[in-house]
Amino acid sequence: MSRIALTRAVSASLVRCELTYLERAPIDLDRARQQHATYESLLTSLGWHIVRLPTLDDQPDAVFVEDAAIALDELAILAPMGAASRAGESLTVEEALSRFLPVKCLTPPATLDGGDVLRVGRRVFVGLSRRTNAAAVDQLRRLLDPYEYEVIPVSVSGALHLKSACSFVGGDTLLANTKWVDVRPFPGMTILPVEKSEAWGASVLFLEDHVVMASGFPRTAHALRVRDLSVEVIDLSELRKAEGGPTCLSILLPSPKGDGGSAPAV
Ligand code: CIR
């Protein structure tokens, strides 16, 4: 049985996206759409069933669906997004998620982007970034305590989100740009550092035996392949100009109970 990935088409207004660390560069919208289609096809070929959220042409960053919510095994969580300009994305995400999972919401003053949430088993690491605050960590901890998740804050600086700076890549391994993320909250994990020349390479989408990564990081790809991971490299040049990466283009729903699968890191 396929697993479900929520995605959303590239908005016509993508060129007006939020930018925090990158200078604005011309984005080729057609190419962005082709790259997004390739991403969706790749997920499909890896056994994911794509459920498309409604297109929101007046929401520039709406293609980066991961930021609007977190999907865990037992529930999904929506939060006020860290960028006020993105608030209009949440409703359609909530509607779609509620078809699959109970949905709970964080409330102001909490702000949280899903890109700051990295789940490894029952541990939920939450990046404290420009988008996600300590109030979100507190609320999330209270919400998830009954489900026996441990919520662990992690300092992020120099990167937009926690998952711009590090990714779980299976076993006990964290691929990380250690300049952007404090790895002390990950005791017991093996840190696989990216090279200085591949600062953005630490953002990869781990799908159990496959890793999806953007092109342009050959050393990181090699380091993952020698760990016996099957690395799928795709061109995300236009979406990267909007500070997006491979994780932010989908919300991966947990596997239905009983199919023998386990949830990926999200
Ligand atoms: C933003 O600044 O919100 C978008 N331009 C990029 C969001 C990328 N999200 C992610 O990596 N999780």
PDB file of C-alpha atoms and ligand atoms in Angstrom:
ATOM      1  CA  MET A   1       0.000   0.000   0.000  1.00  0.00           C
ATOM      2  CA  SER A   2       1.412   3.402  -0.977  1.00  0.00           C
ATOM      3  CA  ARG A   3       2.191   5.959   1.630  1.00  0.00           C
ATOM      4  CA  ILE A   4       0.821   9.454   1.260  1.00  0.00           C
ATOM      5  CA  ALA A   5       2.775  12.617   0.526  1.00  0.00           C
ATOM      6  CA  LEU A   6       0.996  15.960   0.502  1.00  0.00           C
ATOM      7  CA  THR A   7       2.380  18.415  -2.028  1.00  0.00           C
ATOM      8  CA  ARG A   8       1.256  21.651  -3.638  1.00  0.00           C
ATOM      9  CA  ALA A   9       1.956  23.107  -7.079  1.00  0.00           C
ATOM     10  CA  VAL A  10       4.405  25.984  -7.488  1.00  0.00           C
ATOM     11  CA  SER A  11       2.509  29.273  -7.124  1.00  0.00           C
ATOM     12  CA  ALA A  12       2.494  31.840  -9.928  1.00  0.00           C
ATOM     13  CA  SER A  13       3.846  34.340  -7.363  1.00  0.00           C
ATOM     14  CA  LEU A  14       6.884  32.246  -6.315  1.00  0.00           C
ATOM     15  CA  VAL A  15       9.216  35.021  -7.475  1.00  0.00           C
ATOM     16  CA  ARG A  16       7.938  37.119  -4.532  1.00  0.00           C
ATOM     17  CA  CYS A  17       8.943  34.460  -1.981  1.00  0.00           C
ATOM     18  CA  GLU A  18      10.308  35.199   1.469  1.00  0.00           C
ATOM     19  CA  LEU A  19      14.109  35.375   1.550  1.00  0.00           C
ATOM     20  CA  THR A  20      16.219  35.409   4.689  1.00  0.00           C
ATOM     21  CA  TYR A  21      19.770  34.389   3.831  1.00  0.00           C
ATOM     22  CA  LEU A  22      19.929  34.519   0.035  1.00  0.00           C
ATOM     23  CA  GLU A  23      19.921  37.517  -2.272  1.00  0.00           C
ATOM     24  CA  ARG A  24      16.927  37.598  -4.603  1.00  0.00           C
ATOM     25  CA  ALA A  25      17.850  35.960  -7.924  1.00  0.00           C
ATOM     26  CA  PRO A  26      15.646  35.555 -10.999  1.00  0.00           C
ATOM     27  CA  ILE A  27      13.526  32.399 -10.745  1.00  0.00           C
ATOM     28  CA  ASP A  28      12.451  30.640 -13.943  1.00  0.00           C
ATOM     29  CA  LEU A  29       8.875  29.671 -13.078  1.00  0.00           C
ATOM     30  CA  ASP A  30       8.508  27.062 -15.817  1.00  0.00           C
ATOM     31  CA  ARG A  31      11.712  25.424 -14.736  1.00  0.00           C
ATOM     32  CA  ALA A  32      10.617  25.536 -11.095  1.00  0.00           C
ATOM     33  CA  ARG A  33       7.431  23.740 -12.115  1.00  0.00           C
ATOM     34  CA  GLN A  34       9.376  21.106 -14.052  1.00  0.00           C
ATOM     35  CA  GLN A  35      11.663  20.544 -11.080  1.00  0.00           C
ATOM     36  CA  HIS A  36       8.673  20.198  -8.784  1.00  0.00           C
ATOM     37  CA  ALA A  37       7.073  17.691 -11.167  1.00  0.00           C
ATOM     38  CA  THR A  38      10.307  15.686 -11.185  1.00  0.00           C
ATOM     39  CA  TYR A  39      10.283  15.670  -7.382  1.00  0.00           C
ATOM     40  CA  GLU A  40       6.710  14.383  -7.329  1.00  0.00           C
ATOM     41  CA  SER A  41       7.521  11.704  -9.934  1.00  0.00           C
ATOM     42  CA  LEU A  42      10.493  10.594  -7.888  1.00  0.00           C
ATOM     43  CA  LEU A  43       8.364  10.209  -4.752  1.00  0.00           C
ATOM     44  CA  THR A  44       5.805   8.281  -6.787  1.00  0.00           C
ATOM     45  CA  SER A  45       8.500   5.966  -8.122  1.00  0.00           C
ATOM     46  CA  LEU A  46       9.618   5.354  -4.534  1.00  0.00           C
ATOM     47  CA  GLY A  47       6.132   4.204  -3.569  1.00  0.00           C
ATOM     48  CA  TRP A  48       4.499   7.409  -2.338  1.00  0.00           C
ATOM     49  CA  HIS A  49       1.018   8.408  -3.415  1.00  0.00           C
ATOM     50  CA  ILE A  50       0.845  12.158  -4.071  1.00  0.00           C
ATOM     51  CA  VAL A  51      -2.129  14.064  -2.699  1.00  0.00           C
ATOM     52  CA  ARG A  52      -2.077  17.603  -4.072  1.00  0.00           C
ATOM     53  CA  LEU A  53      -3.260  20.484  -1.939  1.00  0.00           C
ATOM     54  CA  PRO A  54      -5.162  23.251  -3.748  1.00  0.00           C
ATOM     55  CA  THR A  55      -2.911  25.639  -5.654  1.00  0.00           C
ATOM     56  CA  LEU A  56      -2.573  29.031  -3.964  1.00  0.00           C
ATOM     57  CA  ASP A  57      -1.263  31.372  -6.626  1.00  0.00           C
ATOM     58  CA  ASP A  58      -1.311  34.420  -4.345  1.00  0.00           C
ATOM     59  CA  GLN A  59       0.780  32.685  -1.648  1.00  0.00           C
ATOM     60  CA  PRO A  60       4.364  32.819  -2.990  1.00  0.00           C
ATOM     61  CA  ASP A  61       5.806  30.158  -0.669  1.00  0.00           C
ATOM     62  CA  ALA A  62       2.878  27.730  -0.705  1.00  0.00           C
ATOM     63  CA  VAL A  63       4.850  25.032  -2.554  1.00  0.00           C
ATOM     64  CA  PHE A  64       6.943  24.596   0.620  1.00  0.00           C
ATOM     65  CA  VAL A  65       4.152  22.675   2.320  1.00  0.00           C
ATOM     66  CA  GLU A  66       6.240  21.111   5.040  1.00  0.00           C
ATOM     67  CA  ASP A  67       6.411  24.372   6.957  1.00  0.00           C
ATOM     68  CA  ALA A  68       2.680  24.555   7.702  1.00  0.00           C
ATOM     69  CA  ALA A  69       2.380  21.392   9.812  1.00  0.00           C
ATOM     70  CA  ILE A  70       3.978  18.376  11.447  1.00  0.00           C
ATOM     71  CA  ALA A  71       2.589  14.886  10.845  1.00  0.00           C
ATOM     72  CA  LEU A  72       3.385  12.291  13.517  1.00  0.00           C
ATOM     73  CA  ASP A  73       2.018   8.755  13.862  1.00  0.00           C
ATOM     74  CA  GLU A  74      -0.867   9.685  16.143  1.00  0.00           C
ATOM     75  CA  LEU A  75      -1.691  13.257  15.190  1.00  0.00           C
ATOM     76  CA  ALA A  76      -0.831  16.260  13.060  1.00  0.00           C
ATOM     77  CA  ILE A  77       0.010  19.649  14.499  1.00  0.00           C
ATOM     78  CA  LEU A  78      -0.515  23.026  12.934  1.00  0.00           C
ATOM     79  CA  ALA A  79       1.132  26.156  14.270  1.00  0.00           C
ATOM     80  CA  PRO A  80       1.177  29.862  13.504  1.00  0.00           C
ATOM     81  CA  MET A  81       3.834  30.067  10.822  1.00  0.00           C
ATOM     82  CA  GLY A  82       7.041  31.934  11.508  1.00  0.00           C
ATOM     83  CA  ALA A  83       6.590  34.273   8.540  1.00  0.00           C
ATOM     84  CA  ALA A  84       3.346  36.264   8.731  1.00  0.00           C
ATOM     85  CA  SER A  85       3.177  36.362   4.927  1.00  0.00           C
ATOM     86  CA  ARG A  86       2.641  32.582   4.908  1.00  0.00           C
ATOM     87  CA  ALA A  87      -0.367  32.457   7.257  1.00  0.00           C
ATOM     88  CA  GLY A  88      -2.747  31.961   4.318  1.00  0.00           C
ATOM     89  CA  GLU A  89      -1.281  28.526   3.604  1.00  0.00           C
ATOM     90  CA  SER A  90      -2.466  26.820   6.783  1.00  0.00           C
ATOM     91  CA  LEU A  91      -6.193  26.305   6.212  1.00  0.00           C
ATOM     92  CA  THR A  92      -5.878  24.044   3.169  1.00  0.00           C
ATOM     93  CA  VAL A  93      -3.158  22.025   4.913  1.00  0.00           C
ATOM     94  CA  GLU A  94      -5.392  21.575   7.957  1.00  0.00           C
ATOM     95  CA  GLU A  95      -8.299  20.475   5.759  1.00  0.00           C
ATOM     96  CA  ALA A  96      -6.171  17.897   3.963  1.00  0.00           C
ATOM     97  CA  LEU A  97      -4.479  16.544   7.085  1.00  0.00           C
ATOM     98  CA  SER A  98      -7.758  16.163   8.939  1.00  0.00           C
ATOM     99  CA  ARG A  99      -8.770  13.506   6.396  1.00  0.00           C
ATOM    100  CA  PHE A 100      -5.962  11.322   7.705  1.00  0.00           C
ATOM    101  CA  LEU A 101      -5.114  12.292  11.281  1.00  0.00           C
ATOM    102  CA  PRO A 102      -6.532  14.154  14.285  1.00  0.00           C
ATOM    103  CA  VAL A 103      -5.244  17.724  14.056  1.00  0.00           C
ATOM    104  CA  LYS A 104      -4.189  19.875  17.011  1.00  0.00           C
ATOM    105  CA  CYS A 105      -2.995  23.465  16.895  1.00  0.00           C
ATOM    106  CA  LEU A 106      -0.341  25.518  18.642  1.00  0.00           C
ATOM    107  CA  THR A 107      -1.434  29.054  19.480  1.00  0.00           C
ATOM    108  CA  PRO A 108       0.265  32.477  19.694  1.00  0.00           C
ATOM    109  CA  PRO A 109       2.755  33.482  20.937  1.00  0.00           C
ATOM    110  CA  ALA A 110       4.084  30.195  19.533  1.00  0.00           C
ATOM    111  CA  THR A 111       5.406  30.301  15.983  1.00  0.00           C
ATOM    112  CA  LEU A 112       6.762  27.224  14.271  1.00  0.00           C
ATOM    113  CA  ASP A 113       7.720  26.122  10.774  1.00  0.00           C
ATOM    114  CA  GLY A 114       7.707  22.402  10.004  1.00  0.00           C
ATOM    115  CA  GLY A 115      11.168  22.825   8.509  1.00  0.00           C
ATOM    116  CA  ASP A 116      12.382  23.208  12.088  1.00  0.00           C
ATOM    117  CA  VAL A 117      11.059  19.833  13.194  1.00  0.00           C
ATOM    118  CA  LEU A 118      13.164  16.707  12.835  1.00  0.00           C
ATOM    119  CA  ARG A 119      11.737  13.502  14.204  1.00  0.00           C
ATOM    120  CA  VAL A 120      13.978  10.574  15.038  1.00  0.00           C
ATOM    121  CA  GLY A 121      11.932   7.763  16.557  1.00  0.00           C
ATOM    122  CA  ARG A 122      10.218   9.126  19.672  1.00  0.00           C
ATOM    123  CA  ARG A 123      12.474  12.187  19.773  1.00  0.00           C
ATOM    124  CA  VAL A 124      11.236  15.400  18.188  1.00  0.00           C
ATOM    125  CA  PHE A 125      14.064  17.887  17.698  1.00  0.00           C
ATOM    126  CA  VAL A 126      12.844  21.458  17.273  1.00  0.00           C
ATOM    127  CA  GLY A 127      15.093  24.148  15.835  1.00  0.00           C
ATOM    128  CA  LEU A 128      15.049  27.478  17.585  1.00  0.00           C
ATOM    129  CA  SER A 129      15.389  29.690  14.556  1.00  0.00           C
ATOM    130  CA  ARG A 130      14.075  32.944  13.171  1.00  0.00           C
ATOM    131  CA  ARG A 131      10.814  31.099  12.489  1.00  0.00           C
ATOM    132  CA  THR A 132      10.338  28.857  15.532  1.00  0.00           C
ATOM    133  CA  ASN A 133      10.342  30.077  19.119  1.00  0.00           C
ATOM    134  CA  ALA A 134      10.613  28.747  22.664  1.00  0.00           C
ATOM    135  CA  ALA A 135       6.845  29.111  23.186  1.00  0.00           C
ATOM    136  CA  ALA A 136       6.344  26.579  20.384  1.00  0.00           C
ATOM    137  CA  VAL A 137       8.753  24.177  22.079  1.00  0.00           C
ATOM    138  CA  ASP A 138       6.835  24.524  25.386  1.00  0.00           C
ATOM    139  CA  GLN A 139       3.439  23.987  23.776  1.00  0.00           C
ATOM    140  CA  LEU A 140       4.680  21.089  21.694  1.00  0.00           C
ATOM    141  CA  ARG A 141       6.183  19.447  24.758  1.00  0.00           C
ATOM    142  CA  ARG A 142       2.872  19.671  26.630  1.00  0.00           C
ATOM    143  CA  LEU A 143       0.958  18.384  23.625  1.00  0.00           C
ATOM    144  CA  LEU A 144       3.264  15.467  22.874  1.00  0.00           C
ATOM    145  CA  ASP A 145       4.106  14.349  26.396  1.00  0.00           C
ATOM    146  CA  PRO A 146       1.013  12.081  26.633  1.00  0.00           C
ATOM    147  CA  TYR A 147       2.111  10.385  23.397  1.00  0.00           C
ATOM    148  CA  GLU A 148       5.570   9.751  24.859  1.00  0.00           C
ATOM    149  CA  TYR A 149       7.509  11.915  22.470  1.00  0.00           C
ATOM    150  CA  GLU A 150      10.478  13.789  23.872  1.00  0.00           C
ATOM    151  CA  VAL A 151      10.681  17.356  22.546  1.00  0.00           C
ATOM    152  CA  ILE A 152      14.249  18.644  22.358  1.00  0.00           C
ATOM    153  CA  PRO A 153      15.152  22.239  21.401  1.00  0.00           C
ATOM    154  CA  VAL A 154      18.165  22.806  19.159  1.00  0.00           C
ATOM    155  CA  SER A 155      19.858  26.136  18.417  1.00  0.00           C
ATOM    156  CA  VAL A 156      20.034  27.019  14.734  1.00  0.00           C
ATOM    157  CA  SER A 157      21.891  30.022  13.383  1.00  0.00           C
ATOM    158  CA  GLY A 158      22.927  30.956   9.881  1.00  0.00           C
ATOM    159  CA  ALA A 159      20.298  28.672   8.337  1.00  0.00           C
ATOM    160  CA  LEU A 160      16.603  29.212   7.799  1.00  0.00           C
ATOM    161  CA  HIS A 161      15.463  25.991   9.485  1.00  0.00           C
ATOM    162  CA  LEU A 162      16.839  23.082  11.482  1.00  0.00           C
ATOM    163  CA  LYS A 163      16.438  20.858   8.437  1.00  0.00           C
ATOM    164  CA  SER A 164      18.373  23.306   6.263  1.00  0.00           C
ATOM    165  CA  ALA A 165      21.260  22.543   8.608  1.00  0.00           C
ATOM    166  CA  CYS A 166      20.930  18.835   9.347  1.00  0.00           C
ATOM    167  CA  SER A 167      19.070  15.666   8.381  1.00  0.00           C
ATOM    168  CA  PHE A 168      18.613  12.242   9.871  1.00  0.00           C
ATOM    169  CA  VAL A 169      19.973   9.690   7.396  1.00  0.00           C
ATOM    170  CA  GLY A 170      19.188   6.426   9.146  1.00  0.00           C
ATOM    171  CA  GLY A 171      20.737   4.279  11.849  1.00  0.00           C
ATOM    172  CA  ASP A 172      22.150   6.715  14.360  1.00  0.00           C
ATOM    173  CA  THR A 173      23.510   9.194  11.822  1.00  0.00           C
ATOM    174  CA  LEU A 174      22.899  12.897  11.492  1.00  0.00           C
ATOM    175  CA  LEU A 175      24.173  14.654   8.374  1.00  0.00           C
ATOM    176  CA  ALA A 176      24.984  18.161   9.573  1.00  0.00           C
ATOM    177  CA  ASN A 177      26.467  21.507   8.790  1.00  0.00           C
ATOM    178  CA  THR A 178      27.963  21.997  12.236  1.00  0.00           C
ATOM    179  CA  LYS A 179      28.427  25.732  11.622  1.00  0.00           C
ATOM    180  CA  TRP A 180      24.665  26.183  11.459  1.00  0.00           C
ATOM    181  CA  VAL A 181      23.403  23.760  14.086  1.00  0.00           C
ATOM    182  CA  ASP A 182      24.435  22.986  17.642  1.00  0.00           C
ATOM    183  CA  VAL A 183      24.846  19.214  17.620  1.00  0.00           C
ATOM    184  CA  ARG A 184      25.094  18.858  21.426  1.00  0.00           C
ATOM    185  CA  PRO A 185      21.369  18.032  21.727  1.00  0.00           C
ATOM    186  CA  PHE A 186      22.027  14.895  19.626  1.00  0.00           C
ATOM    187  CA  PRO A 187      24.121  12.827  22.082  1.00  0.00           C
ATOM    188  CA  GLY A 188      24.742   9.270  20.978  1.00  0.00           C
ATOM    189  CA  MET A 189      24.237  10.110  17.337  1.00  0.00           C
ATOM    190  CA  THR A 190      27.038   9.870  14.823  1.00  0.00           C
ATOM    191  CA  ILE A 191      27.562  13.262  13.223  1.00  0.00           C
ATOM    192  CA  LEU A 192      28.424  13.142   9.523  1.00  0.00           C
ATOM    193  CA  PRO A 193      29.606  16.676   8.782  1.00  0.00           C
ATOM    194  CA  VAL A 194      29.222  18.217   5.341  1.00  0.00           C
ATOM    195  CA  GLU A 195      32.243  19.874   3.845  1.00  0.00           C
ATOM    196  CA  LYS A 196      32.585  23.636   3.997  1.00  0.00           C
ATOM    197  CA  SER A 197      32.172  23.910   0.212  1.00  0.00           C
ATOM    198  CA  GLU A 198      28.795  22.116   0.463  1.00  0.00           C
ATOM    199  CA  ALA A 199      27.157  24.120   3.238  1.00  0.00           C
ATOM    200  CA  TRP A 200      23.628  23.571   1.886  1.00  0.00           C
ATOM    201  CA  GLY A 201      24.191  19.863   1.300  1.00  0.00           C
ATOM    202  CA  ALA A 202      23.046  18.804   4.769  1.00  0.00           C
ATOM    203  CA  SER A 203      19.403  19.223   3.801  1.00  0.00           C
ATOM    204  CA  VAL A 204      18.264  15.876   2.408  1.00  0.00           C
ATOM    205  CA  LEU A 205      15.037  13.911   2.462  1.00  0.00           C
ATOM    206  CA  PHE A 206      15.516  10.526   4.095  1.00  0.00           C
ATOM    207  CA  LEU A 207      13.049   7.863   2.974  1.00  0.00           C
ATOM    208  CA  GLU A 208      14.384   4.832   4.834  1.00  0.00           C
ATOM    209  CA  ASP A 209      16.589   3.225   2.158  1.00  0.00           C
ATOM    210  CA  HIS A 210      16.675   6.241  -0.172  1.00  0.00           C
ATOM    211  CA  VAL A 211      17.965   9.748   0.263  1.00  0.00           C
ATOM    212  CA  VAL A 212      16.666  12.515  -2.005  1.00  0.00           C
ATOM    213  CA  MET A 213      19.040  15.434  -2.384  1.00  0.00           C
ATOM    214  CA  ALA A 214      19.461  18.491  -4.549  1.00  0.00           C
ATOM    215  CA  SER A 215      22.214  18.457  -7.167  1.00  0.00           C
ATOM    216  CA  GLY A 216      25.390  20.390  -6.485  1.00  0.00           C
ATOM    217  CA  PHE A 217      26.703  18.436  -3.497  1.00  0.00           C
ATOM    218  CA  PRO A 218      28.836  15.620  -4.976  1.00  0.00           C
ATOM    219  CA  ARG A 219      30.971  15.114  -1.875  1.00  0.00           C
ATOM    220  CA  THR A 220      27.955  14.797   0.373  1.00  0.00           C
ATOM    221  CA  ALA A 221      26.316  12.414  -2.118  1.00  0.00           C
ATOM    222  CA  HIS A 222      29.476  10.296  -2.100  1.00  0.00           C
ATOM    223  CA  ALA A 223      29.633  10.274   1.715  1.00  0.00           C
ATOM    224  CA  LEU A 224      26.051   8.968   1.795  1.00  0.00           C
ATOM    225  CA  ARG A 225      26.604   6.363  -0.935  1.00  0.00           C
ATOM    226  CA  VAL A 226      29.572   4.860   0.893  1.00  0.00           C
ATOM    227  CA  ARG A 227      27.170   4.344   3.807  1.00  0.00           C
ATOM    228  CA  ASP A 228      25.127   2.126   1.482  1.00  0.00           C
ATOM    229  CA  LEU A 229      22.345   4.631   1.003  1.00  0.00           C
ATOM    230  CA  SER A 230      20.682   4.902  -2.368  1.00  0.00           C
ATOM    231  CA  VAL A 231      21.042   8.569  -3.258  1.00  0.00           C
ATOM    232  CA  GLU A 232      18.591  10.188  -5.679  1.00  0.00           C
ATOM    233  CA  VAL A 233      19.899  13.520  -6.943  1.00  0.00           C
ATOM    234  CA  ILE A 234      17.486  15.997  -8.511  1.00  0.00           C
ATOM    235  CA  ASP A 235      17.905  19.495  -9.870  1.00  0.00           C
ATOM    236  CA  LEU A 236      16.106  21.926  -7.554  1.00  0.00           C
ATOM    237  CA  SER A 237      17.972  25.041  -8.701  1.00  0.00           C
ATOM    238  CA  GLU A 238      14.905  27.304  -8.999  1.00  0.00           C
ATOM    239  CA  LEU A 239      13.329  26.210  -5.713  1.00  0.00           C
ATOM    240  CA  ARG A 240      16.661  26.595  -3.949  1.00  0.00           C
ATOM    241  CA  LYS A 241      16.724  30.262  -5.035  1.00  0.00           C
ATOM    242  CA  ALA A 242      13.609  30.570  -2.847  1.00  0.00           C
ATOM    243  CA  GLU A 243      15.519  28.900   0.037  1.00  0.00           C
ATOM    244  CA  GLY A 244      13.649  25.637  -0.410  1.00  0.00           C
ATOM    245  CA  GLY A 245      15.171  22.173  -0.270  1.00  0.00           C
ATOM    246  CA  PRO A 246      14.113  18.553  -0.701  1.00  0.00           C
ATOM    247  CA  THR A 247      12.300  18.164   2.626  1.00  0.00           C
ATOM    248  CA  CYS A 248      10.116  21.236   2.363  1.00  0.00           C
ATOM    249  CA  LEU A 249       8.208  20.166  -0.760  1.00  0.00           C
ATOM    250  CA  SER A 250       6.093  17.505   0.964  1.00  0.00           C
ATOM    251  CA  ILE A 251       4.411  16.450   4.164  1.00  0.00           C
ATOM    252  CA  LEU A 252       4.922  12.712   4.494  1.00  0.00           C
ATOM    253  CA  LEU A 253       2.173  10.953   6.362  1.00  0.00           C
ATOM    254  CA  PRO A 254       3.045   8.106   8.709  1.00  0.00           C
ATOM    255  CA  SER A 255       2.462   4.594   7.444  1.00  0.00           C
ATOM    256  CA  PRO A 256      -0.962   3.189   8.270  1.00  0.00           C
ATOM    257  CA  LYS A 257      -0.847   0.795  11.198  1.00  0.00           C
ATOM    258  CA  GLY A 258      -0.150  -2.777  10.296  1.00  0.00           C
ATOM    259  CA  ASP A 259       1.677  -2.373   6.967  1.00  0.00           C
ATOM    260  CA  GLY A 260       4.999  -3.155   8.585  1.00  0.00           C
ATOM    261  CA  GLY A 261       6.505   0.236   7.773  1.00  0.00           C
ATOM    262  CA  SER A 262       7.842   2.785  10.178  1.00  0.00           C
ATOM    263  CA  ALA A 263       7.553   6.518   9.901  1.00  0.00           C
ATOM    264  CA  PRO A 264      10.421   8.314   8.204  1.00  0.00           C
ATOM    265  CA  ALA A 265      12.166  11.263   9.778  1.00  0.00           C
ATOM    266  CA  VAL A 266      10.042  14.292   8.992  1.00  0.00           C
TER     267      VAL A 266
HETATM  268  C1  CIR B   1      10.456  30.813   3.233  1.00  0.00           C
HETATM  269  O1  CIR B   1      11.318  31.646   3.481  1.00  0.00           O
HETATM  270  O2  CIR B   1       9.578  30.542   4.038  1.00  0.00           O
HETATM  271  C2  CIR B   1      10.496  30.142   1.877  1.00  0.00           C
HETATM  272  N1  CIR B   1      10.993  31.048   0.913  1.00  0.00           N
HETATM  273  C3  CIR B   1      11.360  28.893   1.914  1.00  0.00           C
HETATM  274  C4  CIR B   1      10.851  27.858   2.848  1.00  0.00           C
HETATM  275  C5  CIR B   1      11.642  26.600   2.788  1.00  0.00           C
HETATM  276  N2  CIR B   1      11.179  25.675   3.738  1.00  0.00           N
HETATM  277  C6  CIR B   1      11.877  24.678   4.215  1.00  0.00           C
HETATM  278  O3  CIR B   1      13.031  24.498   3.870  1.00  0.00           O
HETATM  279  N3  CIR B   1      11.315  23.883   5.109  1.00  0.00           N
END
